[in-house]
Short mmCIF file of C-alpha atoms and ligand atoms in Angstrom, two decimals:
data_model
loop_
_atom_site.label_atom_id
_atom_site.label_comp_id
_atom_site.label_asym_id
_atom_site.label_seq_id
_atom_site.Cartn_x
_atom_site.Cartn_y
_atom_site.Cartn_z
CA UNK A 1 -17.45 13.21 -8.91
CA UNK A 2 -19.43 11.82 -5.97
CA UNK A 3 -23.48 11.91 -6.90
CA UNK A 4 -24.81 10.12 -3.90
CA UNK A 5 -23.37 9.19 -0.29
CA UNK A 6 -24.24 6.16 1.82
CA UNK A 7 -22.90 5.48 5.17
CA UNK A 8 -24.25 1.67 6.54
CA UNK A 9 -23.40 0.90 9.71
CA UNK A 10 -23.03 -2.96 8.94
CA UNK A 11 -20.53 -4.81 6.85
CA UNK A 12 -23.77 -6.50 5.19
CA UNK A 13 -25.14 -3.18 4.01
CA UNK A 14 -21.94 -2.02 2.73
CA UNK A 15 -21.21 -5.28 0.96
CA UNK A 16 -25.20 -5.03 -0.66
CA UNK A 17 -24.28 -1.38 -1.44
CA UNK A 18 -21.29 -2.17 -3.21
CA UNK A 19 -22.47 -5.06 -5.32
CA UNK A 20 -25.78 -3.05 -6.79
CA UNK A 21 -26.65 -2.78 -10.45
CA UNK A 22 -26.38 1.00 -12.74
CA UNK A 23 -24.59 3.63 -10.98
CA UNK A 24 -21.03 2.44 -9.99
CA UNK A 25 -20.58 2.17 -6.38
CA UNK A 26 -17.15 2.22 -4.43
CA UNK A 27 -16.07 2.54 -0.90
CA UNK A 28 -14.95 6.31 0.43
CA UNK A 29 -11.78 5.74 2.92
CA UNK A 30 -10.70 9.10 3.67
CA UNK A 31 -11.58 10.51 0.43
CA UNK A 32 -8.73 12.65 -0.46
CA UNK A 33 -7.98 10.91 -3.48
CA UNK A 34 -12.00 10.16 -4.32
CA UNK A 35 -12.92 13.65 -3.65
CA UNK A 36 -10.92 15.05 -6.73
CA UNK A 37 -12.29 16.47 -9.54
CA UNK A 38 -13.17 13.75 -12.12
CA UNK A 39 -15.57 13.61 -15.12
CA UNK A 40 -17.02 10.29 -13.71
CA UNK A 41 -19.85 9.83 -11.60
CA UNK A 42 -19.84 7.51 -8.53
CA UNK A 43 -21.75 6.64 -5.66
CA UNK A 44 -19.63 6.07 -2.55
CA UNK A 45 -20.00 4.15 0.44
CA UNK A 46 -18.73 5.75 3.65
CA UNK A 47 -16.86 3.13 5.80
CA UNK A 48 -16.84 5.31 8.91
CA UNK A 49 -19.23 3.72 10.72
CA UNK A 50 -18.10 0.26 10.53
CA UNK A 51 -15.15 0.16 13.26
CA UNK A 52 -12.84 -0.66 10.71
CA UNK A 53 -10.24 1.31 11.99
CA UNK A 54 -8.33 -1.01 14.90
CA UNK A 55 -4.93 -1.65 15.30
CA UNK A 56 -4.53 -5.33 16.64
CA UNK A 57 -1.01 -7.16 17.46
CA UNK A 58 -2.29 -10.89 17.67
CA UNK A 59 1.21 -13.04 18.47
CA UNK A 60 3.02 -12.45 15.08
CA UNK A 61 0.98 -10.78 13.25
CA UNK A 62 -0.26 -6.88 12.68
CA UNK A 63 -3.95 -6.39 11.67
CA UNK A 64 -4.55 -3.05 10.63
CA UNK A 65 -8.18 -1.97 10.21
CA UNK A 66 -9.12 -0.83 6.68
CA UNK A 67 -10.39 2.60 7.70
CA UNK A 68 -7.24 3.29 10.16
CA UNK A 69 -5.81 6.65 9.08
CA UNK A 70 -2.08 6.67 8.32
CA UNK A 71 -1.44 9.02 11.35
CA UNK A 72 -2.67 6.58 13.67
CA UNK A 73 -0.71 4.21 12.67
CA UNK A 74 1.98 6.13 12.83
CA UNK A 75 1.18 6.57 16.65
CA UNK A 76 0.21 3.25 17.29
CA UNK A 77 3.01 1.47 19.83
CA UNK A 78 2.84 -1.85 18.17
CA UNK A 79 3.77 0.05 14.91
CA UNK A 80 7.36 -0.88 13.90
CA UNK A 81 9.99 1.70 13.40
CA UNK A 82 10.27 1.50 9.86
CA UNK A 83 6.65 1.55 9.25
CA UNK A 84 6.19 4.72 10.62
CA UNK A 85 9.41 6.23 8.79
CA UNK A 86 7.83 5.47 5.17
CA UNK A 87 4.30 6.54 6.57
CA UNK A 88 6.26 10.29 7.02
CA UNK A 89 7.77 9.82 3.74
CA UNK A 90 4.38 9.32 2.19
CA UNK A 91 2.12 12.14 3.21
CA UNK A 92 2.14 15.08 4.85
CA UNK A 93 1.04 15.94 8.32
CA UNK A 94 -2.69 16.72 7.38
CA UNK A 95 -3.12 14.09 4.74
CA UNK A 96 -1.84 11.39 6.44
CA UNK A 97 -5.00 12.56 9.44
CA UNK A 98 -7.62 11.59 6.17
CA UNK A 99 -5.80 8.76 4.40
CA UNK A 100 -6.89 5.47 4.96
CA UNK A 101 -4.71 2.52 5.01
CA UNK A 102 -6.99 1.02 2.39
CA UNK A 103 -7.74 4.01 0.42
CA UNK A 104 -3.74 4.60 0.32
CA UNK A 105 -2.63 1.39 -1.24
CA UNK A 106 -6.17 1.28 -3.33
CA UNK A 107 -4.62 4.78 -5.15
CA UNK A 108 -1.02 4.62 -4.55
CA UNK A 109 1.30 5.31 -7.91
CA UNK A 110 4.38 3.69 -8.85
CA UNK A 111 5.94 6.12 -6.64
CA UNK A 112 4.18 5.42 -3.03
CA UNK A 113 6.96 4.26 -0.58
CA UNK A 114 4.55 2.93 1.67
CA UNK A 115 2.62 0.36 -1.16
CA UNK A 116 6.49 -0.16 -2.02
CA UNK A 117 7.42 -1.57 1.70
CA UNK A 118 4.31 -3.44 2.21
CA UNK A 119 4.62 -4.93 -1.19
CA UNK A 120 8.04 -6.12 -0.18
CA UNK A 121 6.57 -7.53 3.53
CA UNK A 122 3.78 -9.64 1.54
CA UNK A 123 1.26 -7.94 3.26
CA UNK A 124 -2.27 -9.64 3.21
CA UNK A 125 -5.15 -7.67 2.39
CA UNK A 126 -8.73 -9.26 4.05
CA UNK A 127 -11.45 -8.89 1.28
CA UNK A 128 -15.15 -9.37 1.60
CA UNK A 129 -17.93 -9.55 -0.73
CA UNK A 130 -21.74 -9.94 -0.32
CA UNK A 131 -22.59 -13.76 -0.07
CA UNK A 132 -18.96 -14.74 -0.33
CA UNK A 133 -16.74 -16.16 2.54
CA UNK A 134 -13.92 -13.57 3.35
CA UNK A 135 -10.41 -14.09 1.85
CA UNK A 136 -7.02 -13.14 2.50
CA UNK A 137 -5.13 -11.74 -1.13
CA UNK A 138 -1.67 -10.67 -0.74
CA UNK A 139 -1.02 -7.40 -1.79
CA UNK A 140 1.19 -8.26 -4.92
CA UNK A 141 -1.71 -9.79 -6.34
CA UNK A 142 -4.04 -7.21 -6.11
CA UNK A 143 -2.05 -3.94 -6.83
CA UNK A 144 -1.52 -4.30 -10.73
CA UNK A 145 -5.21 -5.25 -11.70
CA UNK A 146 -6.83 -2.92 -8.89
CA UNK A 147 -9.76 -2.11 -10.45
CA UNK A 148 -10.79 -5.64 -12.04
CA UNK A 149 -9.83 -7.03 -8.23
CA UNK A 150 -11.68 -4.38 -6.42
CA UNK A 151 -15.02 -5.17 -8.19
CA UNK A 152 -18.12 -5.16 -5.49
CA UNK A 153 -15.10 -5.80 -2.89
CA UNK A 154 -14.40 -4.22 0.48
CA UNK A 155 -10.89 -4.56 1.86
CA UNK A 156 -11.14 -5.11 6.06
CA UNK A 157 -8.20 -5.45 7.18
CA UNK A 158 -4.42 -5.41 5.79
CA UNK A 159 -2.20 -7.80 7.94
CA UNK A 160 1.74 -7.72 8.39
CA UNK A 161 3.62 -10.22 9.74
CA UNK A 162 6.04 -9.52 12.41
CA UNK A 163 8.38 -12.62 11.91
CA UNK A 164 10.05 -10.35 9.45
CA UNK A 165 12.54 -7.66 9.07
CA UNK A 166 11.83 -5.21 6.76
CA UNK A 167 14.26 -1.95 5.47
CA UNK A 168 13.79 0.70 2.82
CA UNK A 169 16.05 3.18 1.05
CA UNK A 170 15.23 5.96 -1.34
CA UNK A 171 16.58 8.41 -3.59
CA UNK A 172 14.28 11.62 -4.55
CA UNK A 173 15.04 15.18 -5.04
CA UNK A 174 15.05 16.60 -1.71
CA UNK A 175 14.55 14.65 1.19
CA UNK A 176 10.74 15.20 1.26
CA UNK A 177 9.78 14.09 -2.01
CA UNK A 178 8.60 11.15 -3.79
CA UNK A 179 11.18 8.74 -4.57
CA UNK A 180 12.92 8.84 -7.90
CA UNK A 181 13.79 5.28 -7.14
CA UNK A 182 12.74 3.52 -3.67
CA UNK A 183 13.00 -0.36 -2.62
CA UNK A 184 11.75 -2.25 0.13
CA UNK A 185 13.64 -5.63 1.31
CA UNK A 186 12.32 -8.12 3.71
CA UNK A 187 13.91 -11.10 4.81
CA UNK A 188 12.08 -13.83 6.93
CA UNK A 189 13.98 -16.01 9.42
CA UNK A 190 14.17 -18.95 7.07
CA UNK A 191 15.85 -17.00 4.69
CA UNK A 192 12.95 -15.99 2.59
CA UNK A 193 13.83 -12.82 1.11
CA UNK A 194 11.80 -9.94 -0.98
CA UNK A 195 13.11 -7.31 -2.93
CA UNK A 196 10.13 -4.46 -4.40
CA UNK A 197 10.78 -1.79 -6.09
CA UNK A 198 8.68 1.90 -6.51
CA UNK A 199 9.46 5.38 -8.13
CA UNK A 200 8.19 4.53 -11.15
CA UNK A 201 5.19 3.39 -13.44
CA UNK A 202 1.71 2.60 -12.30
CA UNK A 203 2.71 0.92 -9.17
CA UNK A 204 5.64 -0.66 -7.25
CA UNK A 205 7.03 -4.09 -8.85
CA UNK A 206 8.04 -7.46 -7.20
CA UNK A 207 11.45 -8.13 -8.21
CA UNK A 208 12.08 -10.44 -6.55
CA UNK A 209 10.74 -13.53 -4.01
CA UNK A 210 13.51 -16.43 -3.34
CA UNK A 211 14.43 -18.28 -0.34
CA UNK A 212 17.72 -16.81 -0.10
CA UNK A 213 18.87 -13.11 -0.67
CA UNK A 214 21.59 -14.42 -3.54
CA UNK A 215 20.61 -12.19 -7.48
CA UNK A 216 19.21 -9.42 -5.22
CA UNK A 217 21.31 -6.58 -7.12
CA UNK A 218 20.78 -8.19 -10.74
CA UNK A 219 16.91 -8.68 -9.66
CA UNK A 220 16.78 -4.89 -9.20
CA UNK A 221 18.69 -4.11 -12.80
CA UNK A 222 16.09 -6.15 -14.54
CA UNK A 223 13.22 -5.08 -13.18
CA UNK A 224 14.19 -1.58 -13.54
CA UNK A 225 16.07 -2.07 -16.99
CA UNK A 226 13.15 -0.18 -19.23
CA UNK A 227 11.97 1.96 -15.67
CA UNK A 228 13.00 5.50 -17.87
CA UNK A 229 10.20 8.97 -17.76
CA UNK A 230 10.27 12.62 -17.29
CA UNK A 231 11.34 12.33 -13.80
CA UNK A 232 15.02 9.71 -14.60
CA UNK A 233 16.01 7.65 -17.36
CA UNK A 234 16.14 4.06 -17.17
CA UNK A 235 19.46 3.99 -17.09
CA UNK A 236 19.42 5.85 -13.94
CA UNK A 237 16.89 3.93 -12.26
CA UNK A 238 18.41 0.44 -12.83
CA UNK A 239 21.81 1.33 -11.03
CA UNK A 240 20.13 2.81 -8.26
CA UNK A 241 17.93 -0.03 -7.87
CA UNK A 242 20.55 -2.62 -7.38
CA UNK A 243 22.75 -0.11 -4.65
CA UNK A 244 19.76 0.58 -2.71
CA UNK A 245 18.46 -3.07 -2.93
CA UNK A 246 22.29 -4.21 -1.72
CA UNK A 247 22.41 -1.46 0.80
CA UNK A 248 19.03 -2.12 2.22
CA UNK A 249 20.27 -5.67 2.27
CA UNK A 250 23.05 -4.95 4.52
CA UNK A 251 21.06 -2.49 7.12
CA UNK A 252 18.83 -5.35 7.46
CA UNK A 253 22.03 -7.84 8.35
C1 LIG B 1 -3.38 17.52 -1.24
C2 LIG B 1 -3.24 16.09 -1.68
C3 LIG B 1 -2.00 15.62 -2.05
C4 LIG B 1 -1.85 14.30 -2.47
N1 LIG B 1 -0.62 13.88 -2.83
C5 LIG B 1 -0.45 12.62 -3.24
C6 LIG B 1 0.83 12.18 -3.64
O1 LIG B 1 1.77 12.93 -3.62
N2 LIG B 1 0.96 10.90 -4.06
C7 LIG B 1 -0.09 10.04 -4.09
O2 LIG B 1 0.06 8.87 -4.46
N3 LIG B 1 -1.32 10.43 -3.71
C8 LIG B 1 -1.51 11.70 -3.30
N4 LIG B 1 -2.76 12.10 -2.93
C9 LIG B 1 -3.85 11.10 -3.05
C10 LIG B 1 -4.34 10.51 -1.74
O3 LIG B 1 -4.13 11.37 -0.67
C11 LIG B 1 -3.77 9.23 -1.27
O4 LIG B 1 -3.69 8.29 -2.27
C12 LIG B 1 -4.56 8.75 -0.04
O5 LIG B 1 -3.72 8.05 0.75
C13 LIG B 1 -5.87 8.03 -0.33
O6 LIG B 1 -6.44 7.54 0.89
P1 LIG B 1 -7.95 7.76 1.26
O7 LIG B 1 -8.25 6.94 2.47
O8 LIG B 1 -8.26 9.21 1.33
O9 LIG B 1 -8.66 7.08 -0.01
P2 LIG B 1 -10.03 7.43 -0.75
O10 LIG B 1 -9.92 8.70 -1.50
O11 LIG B 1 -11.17 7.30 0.20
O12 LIG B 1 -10.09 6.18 -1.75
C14 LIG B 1 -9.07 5.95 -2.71
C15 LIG B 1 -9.42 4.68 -3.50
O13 LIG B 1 -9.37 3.54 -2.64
C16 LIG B 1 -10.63 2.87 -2.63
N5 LIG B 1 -10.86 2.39 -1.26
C17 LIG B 1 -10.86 3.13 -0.13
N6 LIG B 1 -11.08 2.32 0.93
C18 LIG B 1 -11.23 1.07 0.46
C19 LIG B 1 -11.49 -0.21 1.06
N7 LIG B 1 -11.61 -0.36 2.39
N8 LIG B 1 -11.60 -1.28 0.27
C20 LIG B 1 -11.45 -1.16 -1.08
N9 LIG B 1 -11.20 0.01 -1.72
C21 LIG B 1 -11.08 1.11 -0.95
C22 LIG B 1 -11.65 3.93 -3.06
O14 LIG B 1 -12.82 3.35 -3.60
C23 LIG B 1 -10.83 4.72 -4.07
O15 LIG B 1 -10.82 4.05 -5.30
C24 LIG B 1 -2.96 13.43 -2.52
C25 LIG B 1 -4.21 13.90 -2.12
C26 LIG B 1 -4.36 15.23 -1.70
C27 LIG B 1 -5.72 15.71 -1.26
#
C-alpha cells in the first residue's frame, strides 16, 4: 500500500528520495502493478515529472525513456515490427496506456513476452543512484535479483540495439494469453546469437549466448528440462522450447 507520494521534478531529488533512511521508498512508473493491494507499506516516488519518457533512435541504437508507456512505444515509428507485436501480446489496450517500460520489466513474471524478447536482444538498462556515476546493466543481470539490484536505484533509460535481428514465437491457450512457453532469438551480424526463454517461473531465462546459433534446440531442452507447474509439465515445456527456439531461428534466416 502506498502511505506517502512524492513527485520531484529533478533526477537529484528523486535519486535523494529514493536513497532515504525508515520508510522504504520506490519509484511509481505507471503504477498498475504498485497500486495493488499489498500488506506492505511504501512511499513512492512519481517519475512523471522528470521527462523520462522519450523515444530516441541515435545511429544504432534505441533509447527508450524509463517512464515511456508501452502504447507509445508501440506508436513510435522508429519502433521495430516485432517490438510492437510482443508489446500487444503483453497488455491490453488500457494497460499498456499506464505501463511503463521500466515498471513492466521491474514486475514482469516468468511469463512476460516482452521481458522475454528484450532479455534475448541484451537490452541495457541506464541506472542512476544519488552520488554515483550512471551505469549501463544489461537486463539479464538485473532481472533475477530485482529487488537486491533495484536498491535506492532509478532505471533512465532501457537501450536496444538495432544491429540486431530479433524474432519470437509462443504457444498459450488462445491466442491472447500469456505464453505457456515463449522464446525470443536474436542474432547479431557477427554471428552472435541469443536464445531466452519465458512462460514459466519467476522470470524469463538466458539459455543461451554463443557466437554462433549451433546447440540452440538442446539449449532450450535444458533450460526448460525441470520448467513443469499448474499451467504444463516440464515435459511439455522442454519440447516446445527447442521447436519454437529452431523455428524462431529460421524466421530470423
Ligand atoms: C488489470 C491488470 C492486469 C494485469 N495483468 C498482468 C499480467 O497479466 N501479467 C503481468 O505480468 N502483469 C500484469 N499486471 C501488472 C502490471 O500491469 C505490469 O507489470 C505493468 O507493466 C507495470 O508497469 P507500471 O509502469 O505500471 O509499473 P509500476 O506499478 O509503477 O511499478 C512496478 C515496479 O517497477 C518499479 N519501477 C517502476 N519504474 C521504475 C524505474 N524507472 N526504475 C526502477 N524501478 C521502477 C516499481 O518500483 C515497482 O516495483 C496487471 C495489472 C493490472 C492493473
Amino acid at each position: 500500500m502506498i502511505v506517502e507520494y512524492f513527485r520531484p521534478e529533478t533526477l537529484v531529488e528523486a535519486l535523494d528520495l529514493l536513497s532515504r533512511k525508515g520508510i522504504k521508498t520506490v519509484p511509481l512508473g505507471g503504477g498498475t502493478a504498485l497500486n495493488q493491494p499489498s500488506a506492505e507499506q511504501v512511499a513512492a516516488v512519481d517519475l512523471q515529472a522528470l521527462g523520462l519518457n522519450q523515444v530516441e533512435l541515435h545511429g544504432q541504437t534505441l533509447a527508450v525513456g524509463a517512464m515511456t508507456t508501452l502504447q507509445a512505444i508501440l506508436e513510435h515509428p522508429d519502433t521495430p515490427e516485432v517490438l510492437a507485436k510482443v508489446i500487444r501480446y503483453e497488455a491490453s489496450y488500457n494497460l499498456r496506456q499506464a505501463a511503463t517500460i521500466a515498471g513492466t520489466l521491474m514486475s514482469a513474471s516468468g511469463r512476460s513476452p516482452f521481458a522475454t524478447l528484450l532479455l534475448a536482444w541484451d537490452a541495457l538498462l541506464e541506472m542512476h543512484q544519488a552520488g554515483k556515476e550512471p551505469e549501463s546493466v544489461g537486463l539479464g543481470d538485473v532481472l533475477p535479483v530485482r529487488v537486491e539490484a533495484l536498491h535506492n536505484r532509478l532505471i533512465t533509460k532501457v537501450i536496444l540495439g538495432q544491429n540486431v535481428r530479433v524474432g519470437y514465437e509462443y504457444v498459450a491457450r488462445t491466442p491472447a494469453d500469456l505464453p505457456l512457453v515463449c522464446v525470443s532469438v536474436a542474432r547479431w551480424p557477427s554471428g552472435r546469437t541469443r536464445l531466452a526463454l519465458g512462460g514459466y517461473g519467476a522470470a524469463p531465462v538466458l539459455a543461451m549466448d554463443g557466437p554462433q546459433a549451433d546447440g540452440l534446440e538442446q539449449a532450450a531442452r535444458d533450460a526448460y528440462s525441470q520448467a513443469g507447474d499448474e499451467w504444463a509439465s516440464a515435459d511439455y515445456r522442454r519440447e516446445a522450447a527447442a521447436t519454437l527456439a529452431l523455428r524462431c531461428f529460421q524466421a530470423l534466416k
